[in-house]
Short mmCIF file of C-alpha atoms in Angstrom, two decimals:
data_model
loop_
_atom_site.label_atom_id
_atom_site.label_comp_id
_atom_site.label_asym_id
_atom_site.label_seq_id
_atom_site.Cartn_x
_atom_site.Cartn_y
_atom_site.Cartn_z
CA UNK A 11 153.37 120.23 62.71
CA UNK A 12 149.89 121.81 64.90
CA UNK A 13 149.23 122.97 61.80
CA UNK A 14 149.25 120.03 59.60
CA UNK A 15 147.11 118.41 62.90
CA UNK A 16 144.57 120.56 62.81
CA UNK A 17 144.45 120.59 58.64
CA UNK A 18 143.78 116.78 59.31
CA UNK A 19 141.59 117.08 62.23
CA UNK A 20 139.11 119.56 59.91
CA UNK A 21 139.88 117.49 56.83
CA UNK A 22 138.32 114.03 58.66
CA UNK A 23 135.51 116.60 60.21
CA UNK A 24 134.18 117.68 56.88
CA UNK A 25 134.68 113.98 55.69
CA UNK A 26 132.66 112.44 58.96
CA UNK A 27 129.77 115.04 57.73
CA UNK A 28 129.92 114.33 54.16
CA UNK A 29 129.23 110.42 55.54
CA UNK A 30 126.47 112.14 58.07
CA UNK A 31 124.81 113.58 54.99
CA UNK A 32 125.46 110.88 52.47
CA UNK A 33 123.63 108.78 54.58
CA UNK A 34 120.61 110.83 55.48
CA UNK A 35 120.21 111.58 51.60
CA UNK A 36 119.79 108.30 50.89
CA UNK A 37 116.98 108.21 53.27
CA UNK A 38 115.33 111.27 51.42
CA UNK A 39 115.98 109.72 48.03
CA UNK A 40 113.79 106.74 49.18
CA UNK A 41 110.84 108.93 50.73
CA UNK A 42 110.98 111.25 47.48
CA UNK A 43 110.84 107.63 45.43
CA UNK A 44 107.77 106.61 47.53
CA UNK A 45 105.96 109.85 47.61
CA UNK A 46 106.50 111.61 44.50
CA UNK A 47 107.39 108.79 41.62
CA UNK A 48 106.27 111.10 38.61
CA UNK A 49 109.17 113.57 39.31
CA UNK A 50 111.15 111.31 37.94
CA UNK A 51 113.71 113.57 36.71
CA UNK A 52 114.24 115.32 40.04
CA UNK A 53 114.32 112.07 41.82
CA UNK A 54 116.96 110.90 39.45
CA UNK A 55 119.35 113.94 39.70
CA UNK A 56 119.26 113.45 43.46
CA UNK A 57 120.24 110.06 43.15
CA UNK A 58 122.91 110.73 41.06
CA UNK A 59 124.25 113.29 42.69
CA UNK A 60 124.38 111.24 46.16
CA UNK A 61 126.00 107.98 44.15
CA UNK A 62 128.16 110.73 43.06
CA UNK A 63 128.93 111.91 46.61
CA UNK A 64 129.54 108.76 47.78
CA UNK A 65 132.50 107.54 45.45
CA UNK A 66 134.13 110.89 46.28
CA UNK A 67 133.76 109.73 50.21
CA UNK A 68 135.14 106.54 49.13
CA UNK A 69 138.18 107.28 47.59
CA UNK A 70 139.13 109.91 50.50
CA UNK A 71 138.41 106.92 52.91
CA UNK A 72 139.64 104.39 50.36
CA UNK A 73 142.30 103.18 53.30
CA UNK A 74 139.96 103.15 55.80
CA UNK A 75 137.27 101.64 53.52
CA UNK A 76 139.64 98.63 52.54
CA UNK A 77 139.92 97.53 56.13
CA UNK A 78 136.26 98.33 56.40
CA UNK A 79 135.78 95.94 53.35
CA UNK A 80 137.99 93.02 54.30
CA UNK A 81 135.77 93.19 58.34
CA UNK A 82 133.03 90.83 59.16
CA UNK A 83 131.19 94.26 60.02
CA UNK A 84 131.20 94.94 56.25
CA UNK A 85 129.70 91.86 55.92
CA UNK A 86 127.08 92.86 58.01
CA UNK A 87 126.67 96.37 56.40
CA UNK A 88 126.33 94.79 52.74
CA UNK A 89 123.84 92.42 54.34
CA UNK A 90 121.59 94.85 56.09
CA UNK A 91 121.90 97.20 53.07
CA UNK A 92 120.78 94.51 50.70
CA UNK A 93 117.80 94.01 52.71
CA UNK A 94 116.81 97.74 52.98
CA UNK A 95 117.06 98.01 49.16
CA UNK A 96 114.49 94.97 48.48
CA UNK A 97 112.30 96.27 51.18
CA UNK A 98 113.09 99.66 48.85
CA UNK A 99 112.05 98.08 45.63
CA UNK A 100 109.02 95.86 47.04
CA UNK A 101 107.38 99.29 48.19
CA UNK A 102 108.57 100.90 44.90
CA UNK A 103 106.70 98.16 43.50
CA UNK A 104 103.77 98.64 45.67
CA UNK A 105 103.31 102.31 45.29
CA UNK A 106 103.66 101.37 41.27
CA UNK A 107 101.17 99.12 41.16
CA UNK A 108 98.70 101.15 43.58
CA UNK A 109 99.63 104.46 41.02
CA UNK A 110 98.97 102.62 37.95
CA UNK A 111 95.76 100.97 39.21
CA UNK A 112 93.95 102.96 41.87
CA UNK A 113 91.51 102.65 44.57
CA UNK A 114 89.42 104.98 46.61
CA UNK A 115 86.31 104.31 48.80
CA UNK A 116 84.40 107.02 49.60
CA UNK A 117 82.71 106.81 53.13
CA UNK A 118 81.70 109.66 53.22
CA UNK A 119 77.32 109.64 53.54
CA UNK A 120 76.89 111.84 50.85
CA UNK A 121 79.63 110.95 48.57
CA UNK A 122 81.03 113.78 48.44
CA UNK A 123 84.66 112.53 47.53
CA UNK A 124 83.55 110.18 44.69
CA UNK A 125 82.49 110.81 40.91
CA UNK A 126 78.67 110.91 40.30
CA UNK A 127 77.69 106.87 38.55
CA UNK A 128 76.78 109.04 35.47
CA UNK A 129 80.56 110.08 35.09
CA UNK A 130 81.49 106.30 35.84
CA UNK A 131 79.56 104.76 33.53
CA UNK A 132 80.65 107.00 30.70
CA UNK A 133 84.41 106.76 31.60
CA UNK A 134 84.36 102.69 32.51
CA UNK A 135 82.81 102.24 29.12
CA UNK A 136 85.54 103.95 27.23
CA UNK A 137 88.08 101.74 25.23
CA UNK A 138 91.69 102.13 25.10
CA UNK A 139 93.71 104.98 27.29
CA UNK A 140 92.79 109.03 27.90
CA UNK A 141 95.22 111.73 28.33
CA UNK A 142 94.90 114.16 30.96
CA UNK A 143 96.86 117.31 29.69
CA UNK A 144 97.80 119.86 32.70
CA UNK A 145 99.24 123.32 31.14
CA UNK A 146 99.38 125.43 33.91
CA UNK A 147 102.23 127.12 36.30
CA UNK A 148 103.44 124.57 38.58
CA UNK A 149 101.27 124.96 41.79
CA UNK A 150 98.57 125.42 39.30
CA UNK A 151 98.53 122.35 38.11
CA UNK A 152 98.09 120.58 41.70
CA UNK A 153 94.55 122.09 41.99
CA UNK A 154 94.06 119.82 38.83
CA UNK A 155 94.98 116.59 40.69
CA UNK A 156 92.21 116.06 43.24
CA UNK A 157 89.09 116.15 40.61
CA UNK A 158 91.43 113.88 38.10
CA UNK A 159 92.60 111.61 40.33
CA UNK A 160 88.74 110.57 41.46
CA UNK A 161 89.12 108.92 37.57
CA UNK A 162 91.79 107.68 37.36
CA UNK A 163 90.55 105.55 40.65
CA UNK A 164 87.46 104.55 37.80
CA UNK A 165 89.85 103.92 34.85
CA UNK A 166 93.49 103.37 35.76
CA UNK A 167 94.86 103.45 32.37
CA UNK A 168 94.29 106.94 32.58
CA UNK A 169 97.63 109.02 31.95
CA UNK A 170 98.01 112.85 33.64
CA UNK A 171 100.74 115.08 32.23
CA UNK A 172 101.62 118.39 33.92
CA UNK A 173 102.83 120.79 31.24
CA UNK A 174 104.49 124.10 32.86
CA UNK A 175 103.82 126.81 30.51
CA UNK A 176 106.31 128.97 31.75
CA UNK A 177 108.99 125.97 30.95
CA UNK A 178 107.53 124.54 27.31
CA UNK A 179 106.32 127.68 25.29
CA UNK A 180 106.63 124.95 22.47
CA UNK A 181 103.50 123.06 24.12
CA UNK A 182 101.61 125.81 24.79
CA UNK A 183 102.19 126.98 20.98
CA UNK A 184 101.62 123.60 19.34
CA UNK A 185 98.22 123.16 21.48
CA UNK A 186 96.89 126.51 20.72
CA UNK A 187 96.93 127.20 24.68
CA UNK A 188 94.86 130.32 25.31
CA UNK A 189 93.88 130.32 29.14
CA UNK A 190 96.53 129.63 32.24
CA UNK A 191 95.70 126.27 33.69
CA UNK A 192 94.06 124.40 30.80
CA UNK A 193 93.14 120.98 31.02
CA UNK A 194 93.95 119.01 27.38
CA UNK A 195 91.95 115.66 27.54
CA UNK A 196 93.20 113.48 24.22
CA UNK A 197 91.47 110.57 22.95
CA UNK A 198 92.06 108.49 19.43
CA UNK A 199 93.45 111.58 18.16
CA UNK A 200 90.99 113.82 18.64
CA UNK A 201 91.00 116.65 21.79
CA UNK A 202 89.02 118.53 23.84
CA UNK A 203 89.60 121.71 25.95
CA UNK A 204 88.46 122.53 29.68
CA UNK A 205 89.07 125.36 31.98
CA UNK A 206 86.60 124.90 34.89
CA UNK A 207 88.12 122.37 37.43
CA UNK A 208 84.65 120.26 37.74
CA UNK A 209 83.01 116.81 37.06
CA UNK A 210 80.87 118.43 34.97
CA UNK A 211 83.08 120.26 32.45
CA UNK A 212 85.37 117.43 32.50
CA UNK A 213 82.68 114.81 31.94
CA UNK A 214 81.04 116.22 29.22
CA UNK A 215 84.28 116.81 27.61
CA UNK A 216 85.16 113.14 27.37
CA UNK A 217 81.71 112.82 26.12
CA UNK A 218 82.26 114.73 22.86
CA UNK A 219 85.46 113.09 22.64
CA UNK A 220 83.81 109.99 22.14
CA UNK A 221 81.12 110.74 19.63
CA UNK A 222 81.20 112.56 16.31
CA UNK A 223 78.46 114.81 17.40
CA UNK A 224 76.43 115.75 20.34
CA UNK A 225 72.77 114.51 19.79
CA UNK A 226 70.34 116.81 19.45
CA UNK A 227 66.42 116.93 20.62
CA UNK A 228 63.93 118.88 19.06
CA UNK A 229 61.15 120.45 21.76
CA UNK A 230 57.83 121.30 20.15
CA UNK A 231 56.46 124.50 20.37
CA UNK A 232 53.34 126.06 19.09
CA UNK A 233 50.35 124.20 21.46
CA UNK A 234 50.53 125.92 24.46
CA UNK A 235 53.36 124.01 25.73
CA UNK A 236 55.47 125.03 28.27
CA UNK A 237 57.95 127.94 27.52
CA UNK A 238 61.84 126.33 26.89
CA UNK A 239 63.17 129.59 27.15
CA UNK A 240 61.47 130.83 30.49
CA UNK A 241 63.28 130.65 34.02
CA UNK A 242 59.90 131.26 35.53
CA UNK A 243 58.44 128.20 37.62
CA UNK A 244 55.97 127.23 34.74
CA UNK A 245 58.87 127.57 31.99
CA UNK A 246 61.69 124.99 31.43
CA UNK A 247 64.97 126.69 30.99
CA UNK A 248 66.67 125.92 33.93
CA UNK A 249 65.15 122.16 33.91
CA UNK A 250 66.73 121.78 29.93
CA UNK A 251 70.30 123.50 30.86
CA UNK A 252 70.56 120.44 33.35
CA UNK A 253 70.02 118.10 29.80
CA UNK A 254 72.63 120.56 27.67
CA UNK A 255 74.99 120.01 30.79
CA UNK A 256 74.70 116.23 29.50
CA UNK A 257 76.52 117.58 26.32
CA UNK A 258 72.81 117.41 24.67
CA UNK A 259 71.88 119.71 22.13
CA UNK A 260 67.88 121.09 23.04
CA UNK A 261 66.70 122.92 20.18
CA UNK A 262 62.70 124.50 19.02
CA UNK A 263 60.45 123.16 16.79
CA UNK A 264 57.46 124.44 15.20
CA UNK A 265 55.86 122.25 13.62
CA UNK A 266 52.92 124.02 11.89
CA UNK A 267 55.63 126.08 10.26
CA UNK A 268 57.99 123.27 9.28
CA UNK A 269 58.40 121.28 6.14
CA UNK A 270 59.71 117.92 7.41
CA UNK A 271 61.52 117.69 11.28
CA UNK A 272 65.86 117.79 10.69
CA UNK A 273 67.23 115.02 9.60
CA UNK A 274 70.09 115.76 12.55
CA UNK A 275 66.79 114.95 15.12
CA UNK A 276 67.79 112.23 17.25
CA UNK A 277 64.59 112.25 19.09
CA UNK A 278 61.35 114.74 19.37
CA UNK A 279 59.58 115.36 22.43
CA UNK A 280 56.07 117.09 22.95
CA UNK A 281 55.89 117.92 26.15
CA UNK A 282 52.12 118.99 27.54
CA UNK A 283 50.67 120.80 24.54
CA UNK A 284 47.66 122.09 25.23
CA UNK A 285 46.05 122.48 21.74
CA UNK A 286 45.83 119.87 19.17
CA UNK A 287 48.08 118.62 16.70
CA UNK A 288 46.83 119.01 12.99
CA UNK A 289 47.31 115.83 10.66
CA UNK A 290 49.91 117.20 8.87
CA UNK A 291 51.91 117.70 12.06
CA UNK A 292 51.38 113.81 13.25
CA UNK A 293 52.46 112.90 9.84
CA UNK A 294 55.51 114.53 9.95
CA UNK A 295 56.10 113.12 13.52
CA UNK A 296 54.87 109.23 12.24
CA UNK A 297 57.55 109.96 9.49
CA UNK A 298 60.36 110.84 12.12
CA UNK A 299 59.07 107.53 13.62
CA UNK A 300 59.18 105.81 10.99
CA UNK A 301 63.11 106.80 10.38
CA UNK A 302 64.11 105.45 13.62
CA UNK A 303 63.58 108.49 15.58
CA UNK A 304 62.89 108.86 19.04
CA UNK A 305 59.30 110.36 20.37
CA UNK A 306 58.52 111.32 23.77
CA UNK A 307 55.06 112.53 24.56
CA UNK A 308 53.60 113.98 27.77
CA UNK A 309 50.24 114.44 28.24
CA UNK A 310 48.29 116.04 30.85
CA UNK A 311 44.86 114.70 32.48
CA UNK A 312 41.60 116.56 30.96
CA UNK A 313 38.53 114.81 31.94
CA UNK A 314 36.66 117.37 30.29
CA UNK A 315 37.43 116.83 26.14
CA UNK A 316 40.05 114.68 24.26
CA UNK A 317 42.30 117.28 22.41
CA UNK A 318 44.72 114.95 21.22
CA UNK A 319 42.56 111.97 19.41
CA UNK A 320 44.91 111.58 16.55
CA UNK A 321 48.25 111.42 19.02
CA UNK A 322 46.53 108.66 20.95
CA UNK A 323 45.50 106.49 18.17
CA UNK A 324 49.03 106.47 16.65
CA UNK A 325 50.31 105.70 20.22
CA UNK A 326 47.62 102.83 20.44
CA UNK A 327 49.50 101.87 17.11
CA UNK A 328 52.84 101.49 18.89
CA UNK A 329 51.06 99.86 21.77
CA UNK A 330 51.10 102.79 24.37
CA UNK A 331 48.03 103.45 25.89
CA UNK A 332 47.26 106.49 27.87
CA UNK A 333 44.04 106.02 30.14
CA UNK A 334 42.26 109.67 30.88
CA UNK A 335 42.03 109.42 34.59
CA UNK A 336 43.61 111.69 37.23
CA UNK A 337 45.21 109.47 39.75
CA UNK A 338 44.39 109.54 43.59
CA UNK A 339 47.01 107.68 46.14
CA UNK A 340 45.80 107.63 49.41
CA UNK A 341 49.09 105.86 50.65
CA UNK A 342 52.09 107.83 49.30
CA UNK A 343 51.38 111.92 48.21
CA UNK A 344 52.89 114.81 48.73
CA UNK A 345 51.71 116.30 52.26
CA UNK A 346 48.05 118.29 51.75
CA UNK A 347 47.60 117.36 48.47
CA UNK A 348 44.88 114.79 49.47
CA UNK A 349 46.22 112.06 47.10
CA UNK A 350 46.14 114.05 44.07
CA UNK A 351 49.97 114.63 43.68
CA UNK A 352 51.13 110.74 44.10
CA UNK A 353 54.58 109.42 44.85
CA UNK A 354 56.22 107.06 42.96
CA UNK A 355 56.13 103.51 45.13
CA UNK A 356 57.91 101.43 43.26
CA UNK A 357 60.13 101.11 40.02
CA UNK A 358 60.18 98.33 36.80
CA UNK A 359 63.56 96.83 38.22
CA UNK A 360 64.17 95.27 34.83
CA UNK A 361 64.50 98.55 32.68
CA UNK A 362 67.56 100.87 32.49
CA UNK A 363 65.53 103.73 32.93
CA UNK A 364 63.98 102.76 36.66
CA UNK A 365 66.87 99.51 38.02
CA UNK A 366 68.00 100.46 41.18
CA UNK A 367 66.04 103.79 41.35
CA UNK A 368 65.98 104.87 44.61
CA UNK A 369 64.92 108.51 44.38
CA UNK A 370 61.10 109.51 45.09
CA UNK A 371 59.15 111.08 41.92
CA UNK A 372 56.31 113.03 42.24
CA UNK A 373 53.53 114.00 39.84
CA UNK A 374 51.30 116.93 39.92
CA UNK A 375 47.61 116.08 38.62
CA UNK A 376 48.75 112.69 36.71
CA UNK A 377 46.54 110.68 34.58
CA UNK A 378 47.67 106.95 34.00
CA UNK A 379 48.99 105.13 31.20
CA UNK A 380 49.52 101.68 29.79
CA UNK A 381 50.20 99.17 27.21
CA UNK A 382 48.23 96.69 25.45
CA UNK A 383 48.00 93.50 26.67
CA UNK A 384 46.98 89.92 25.74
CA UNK A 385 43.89 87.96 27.05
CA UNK A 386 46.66 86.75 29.48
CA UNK A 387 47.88 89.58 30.64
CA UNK A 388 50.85 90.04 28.87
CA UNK A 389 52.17 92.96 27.16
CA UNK A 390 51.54 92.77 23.11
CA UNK A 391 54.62 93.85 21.25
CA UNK A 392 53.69 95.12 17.79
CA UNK A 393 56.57 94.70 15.32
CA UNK A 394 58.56 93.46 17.79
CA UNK A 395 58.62 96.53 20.23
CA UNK A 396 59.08 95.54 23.83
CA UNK A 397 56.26 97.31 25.58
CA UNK A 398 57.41 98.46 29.57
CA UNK A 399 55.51 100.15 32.41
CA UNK A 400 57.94 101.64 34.41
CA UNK A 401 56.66 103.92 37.42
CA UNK A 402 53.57 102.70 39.59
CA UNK A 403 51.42 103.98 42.11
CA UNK A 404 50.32 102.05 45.42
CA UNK A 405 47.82 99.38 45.11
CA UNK A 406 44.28 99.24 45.36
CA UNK A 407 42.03 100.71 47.68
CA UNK A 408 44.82 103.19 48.67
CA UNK A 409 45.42 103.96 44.77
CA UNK A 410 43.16 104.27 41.91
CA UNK A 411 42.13 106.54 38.68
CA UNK A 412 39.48 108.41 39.22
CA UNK A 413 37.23 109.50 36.20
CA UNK A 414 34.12 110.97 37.80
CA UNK A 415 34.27 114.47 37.36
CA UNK A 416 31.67 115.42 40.22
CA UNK A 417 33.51 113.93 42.78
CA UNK A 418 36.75 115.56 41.49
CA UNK A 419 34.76 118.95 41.19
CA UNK A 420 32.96 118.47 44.88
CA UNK A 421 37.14 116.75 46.77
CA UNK A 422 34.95 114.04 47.93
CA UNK A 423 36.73 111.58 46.13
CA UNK A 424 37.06 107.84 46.84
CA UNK A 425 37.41 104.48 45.28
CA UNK A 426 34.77 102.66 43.37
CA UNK A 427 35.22 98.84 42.46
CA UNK A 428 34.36 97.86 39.25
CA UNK A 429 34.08 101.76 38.09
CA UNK A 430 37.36 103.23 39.03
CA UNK A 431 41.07 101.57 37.41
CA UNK A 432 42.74 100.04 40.43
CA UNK A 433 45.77 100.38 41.60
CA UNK A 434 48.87 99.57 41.22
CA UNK A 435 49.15 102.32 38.11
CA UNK A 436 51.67 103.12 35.84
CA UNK A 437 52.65 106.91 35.38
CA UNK A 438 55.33 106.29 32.68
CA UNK A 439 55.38 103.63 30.04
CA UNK A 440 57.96 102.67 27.05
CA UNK A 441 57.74 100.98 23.81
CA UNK A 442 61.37 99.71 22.71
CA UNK A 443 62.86 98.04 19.14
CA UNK A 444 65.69 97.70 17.06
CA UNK A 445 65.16 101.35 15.39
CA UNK A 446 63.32 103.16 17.74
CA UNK A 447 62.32 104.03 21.17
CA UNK A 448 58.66 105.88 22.32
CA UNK A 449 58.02 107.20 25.90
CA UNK A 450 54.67 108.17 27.15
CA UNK A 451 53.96 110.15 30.39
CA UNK A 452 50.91 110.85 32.31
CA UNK A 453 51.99 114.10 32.62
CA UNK A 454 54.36 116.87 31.82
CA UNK A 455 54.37 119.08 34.83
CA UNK A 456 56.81 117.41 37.44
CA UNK A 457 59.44 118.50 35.37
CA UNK A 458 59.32 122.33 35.26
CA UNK A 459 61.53 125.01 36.53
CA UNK A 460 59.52 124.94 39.79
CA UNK A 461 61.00 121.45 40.42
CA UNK A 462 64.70 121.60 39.60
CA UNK A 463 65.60 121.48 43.19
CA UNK A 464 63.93 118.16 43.65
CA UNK A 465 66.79 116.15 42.32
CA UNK A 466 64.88 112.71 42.05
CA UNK A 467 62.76 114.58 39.84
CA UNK A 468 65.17 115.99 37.48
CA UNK A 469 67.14 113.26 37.49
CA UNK A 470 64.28 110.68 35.71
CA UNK A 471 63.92 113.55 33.48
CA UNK A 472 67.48 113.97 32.29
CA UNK A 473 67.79 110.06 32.55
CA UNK A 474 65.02 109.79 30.17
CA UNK A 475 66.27 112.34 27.45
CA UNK A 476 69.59 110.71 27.61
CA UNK A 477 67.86 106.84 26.91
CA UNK A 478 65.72 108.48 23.96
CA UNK A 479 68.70 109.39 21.84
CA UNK A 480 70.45 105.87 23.04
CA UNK A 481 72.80 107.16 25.33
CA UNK A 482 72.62 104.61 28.29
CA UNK A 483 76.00 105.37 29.61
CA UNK A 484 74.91 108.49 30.61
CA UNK A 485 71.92 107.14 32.80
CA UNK A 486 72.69 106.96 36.45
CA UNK A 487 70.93 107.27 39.85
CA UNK A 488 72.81 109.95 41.39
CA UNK A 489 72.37 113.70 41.86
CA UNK A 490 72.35 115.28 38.38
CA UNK A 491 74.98 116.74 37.44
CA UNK A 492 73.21 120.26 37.05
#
């Protein structure tokens, strides 16, 4: 008889515990619901299992349980418990709805927790929904989730996969998987591959995935120009790897030695030659114009002799005019330069290329440039190219271009009404149409090797070799992504 007691006694123990648990893994099943809703088959098996658990505990109680059932106390339970499991679902819901459609504000004052407006503007303008593809080892794949997540806060129909490799060999097979923790970005079809868990690599990979080919830009070489393959501060290696890292292709041209410039060119930039261009080499550039390629030219100040006559005619053509003075800016230069190396003031706030520019750009021994304008001022657009000045100097007295040579020669330089060009002064102008797009600078040197540290800098640079070739998505006002 003690026996069958204390048989009962442990029996309605280990069933008091089983309730005890029952009821504390329902309140796990609802945090693991809230705080990890893409484990969905773990979450499910634990909420099976408990359901399970708790129709065993029923049936041992079932005498208990029908008293239970027929009490107002019940009544009270089923009450209560309906409650708790609408409050369940309506932050189900919420945490649904704030998965599926992000948001993240970065206060941070450098932004260090946000994606760069470059990579914004290229995944906000992207139709229809990107995979994210995580093959990796488990814990692996969490490193993944901090950089991805900062998009899917940008675009929310974004959909991340984690793929353990150690569980589907099949994946890893099918995609051709040949590093541990590769990220698989799919788009329309097509797919792209990335091992390096940054913006950049990621960035540019979307990039490709959303164009046939990268474009490619053809630097001139041949006049003295500086050297693209140099990481000295005169060359510009290092300033041209920041344009590849825009999934650009930069490639040499000689042009004395070529027959007609690629037809894969989407734009051609001579960059501060310092010898002249025969006729047969501005033909084959007017040509490339003529196609509906891009042409970027930067020329530095010479007082002393025009080298490039025939350039600046066929510019005058296009309506860009470039002025042959060397710009002084008594207001805002770059400390004991005496004016020479001006600051940028102020921006065209109605052109892609300088809206909302912030940044400060400086420019070493600039000469001015222009367009041609009506007897009212306005800008003249030859077959219907819009004609822009984009970057100015301060105003007059404090700015002006300077073309006397002996007062350059002896530093006494100052401003002369009616002899010198007054301020405010345009270092960069644009001519835009429906094929084609021309950019002329006053000069070539603030974008060198020596300068790839001064992000404003770089960043007009890169900005403006991504706008020749017609890639406007990838224009932004941020660091570079270098």
């Amino acid at each position: 008889m003690e026996k069958n007691v204390e048989q009962f006694k442990l029996k309605e123990t280990l069933i008091g515990l089983g309730i005890v648990a029952n009821g504390v893994l329902y309140l796990v099943i609802i945090f693991m619901w809230l705080s990890i809703p893409d484990e969905v088959l773990l979450n499910g098996a634990t909420t099976a299992f408990n359901l399970f658990l708790s129709a065993i505990l029923i049936i041992l109680k079932r005498q208990r349980f029908k008293v239970f059932y027929e009490s107002n106390q019940f009544k009270l339970t089923v009450d209560t418990l309906v409650n708790g499991i609408l409050v369940f679902f309506i932050l189900a819901l919420l945490n649904f709805w704030a998965f599926k459609y992000p948001w993240q504000k970065d206060f941070s004052l450098f932004q260090l927790h946000t994606l760069t407006s470059q990579t914004k503007e290229v995944v906000k303008n992207i139709e229809g929904p990107i995979e994210f593809k995580i093959f990796a080892r488990k814990n692996e794949a969490l490193l993944w989730m901090p950089i991805l997540d900062l998009y899917r806060f940008v675009k929310a129909d974004i959909k991340i996969e984690k793929i353990n490799i150690e569980l589907r060999p099949d994946l890893v097979s099918q995609y051709n998987i040949q590093n541990d923790s590769t990220l698989v970005i799919e788009y329309k079809g097509r797919q792209q591959f990335v091992t390096p868990r940054d913006e950049l690599n990621v960035t540019n990979a979307i990039v490709r995935l959303t164009r046939l080919v990268d474009p490619v830009i053809y630097f001139v070489v041949g006049h003295g120009e500086a050297d693209i393959e140099s990481s000295e501060n005169e060359g510009m290696k290092l300033v041209l790897e920041s344009v590849r890292n825009t999934a650009i292709d930069v490639r040499p041209l000689n042009l004395s030695s070529a027959q007609e410039i690629p037809f894969d060119a989407k734009a051609v930039i001579v960059w501060g030659p310092k010898t002249p261009f025969m006729d047969s080499e501005l033909a084959m550039l007017k040509r490339f114009y003529q196609r509906g390629g891009g042409l970027v030219f930067a020329l530095d100040p010479d007082l002393n002799e025009r080298k490039f006559t025939n350039i600046e005619n066929f510019l005058a053509e296009i309506g860009l005019l470039y002025h042959h003075n060397l710009v002084y800016d008594r207001k805002n230069f770059v400390n004991g330069s005496n004016g020479s190396v001006p600051i940028a003031s102020s921006f065209l706030p109605d052109h892609i290329l300088t809206k909302d520019f912030k940044g400060q750009i400086f420019f070493p021994l600039v000469s001015s440039v222009g367009v041609k304008k009506t007897e009212e001022g306005t800008a003249e657009t030859p077959e219907t190219l819009d004609l822009k000045e984009l970057v100015f100097s301060s105003e007059a007295p404090q700015s002006w271009g300077e073309t006397d040579k002996k007062e350059i020669a002896g530093e006494a330089v100052f401003y002369t009404e009616g002899k010198d060009r007054p301020g405010p002064l345009s270092f960069v102008a644009s001519a835009e149409g429906p094929k084609n797009r021309v950019l002329l600078f006053g000069n070539s040197s603030f974008a060198l090797n020596a300068y790839v540290k001064f992000s404003s800098n770089m960043n007009f640079f890169i900005n403006t070799m991504s706008w020749i070739v017609g890639e406007d998505r990838l224009v932004s006002f941020n660091l570079p992504i270098i």
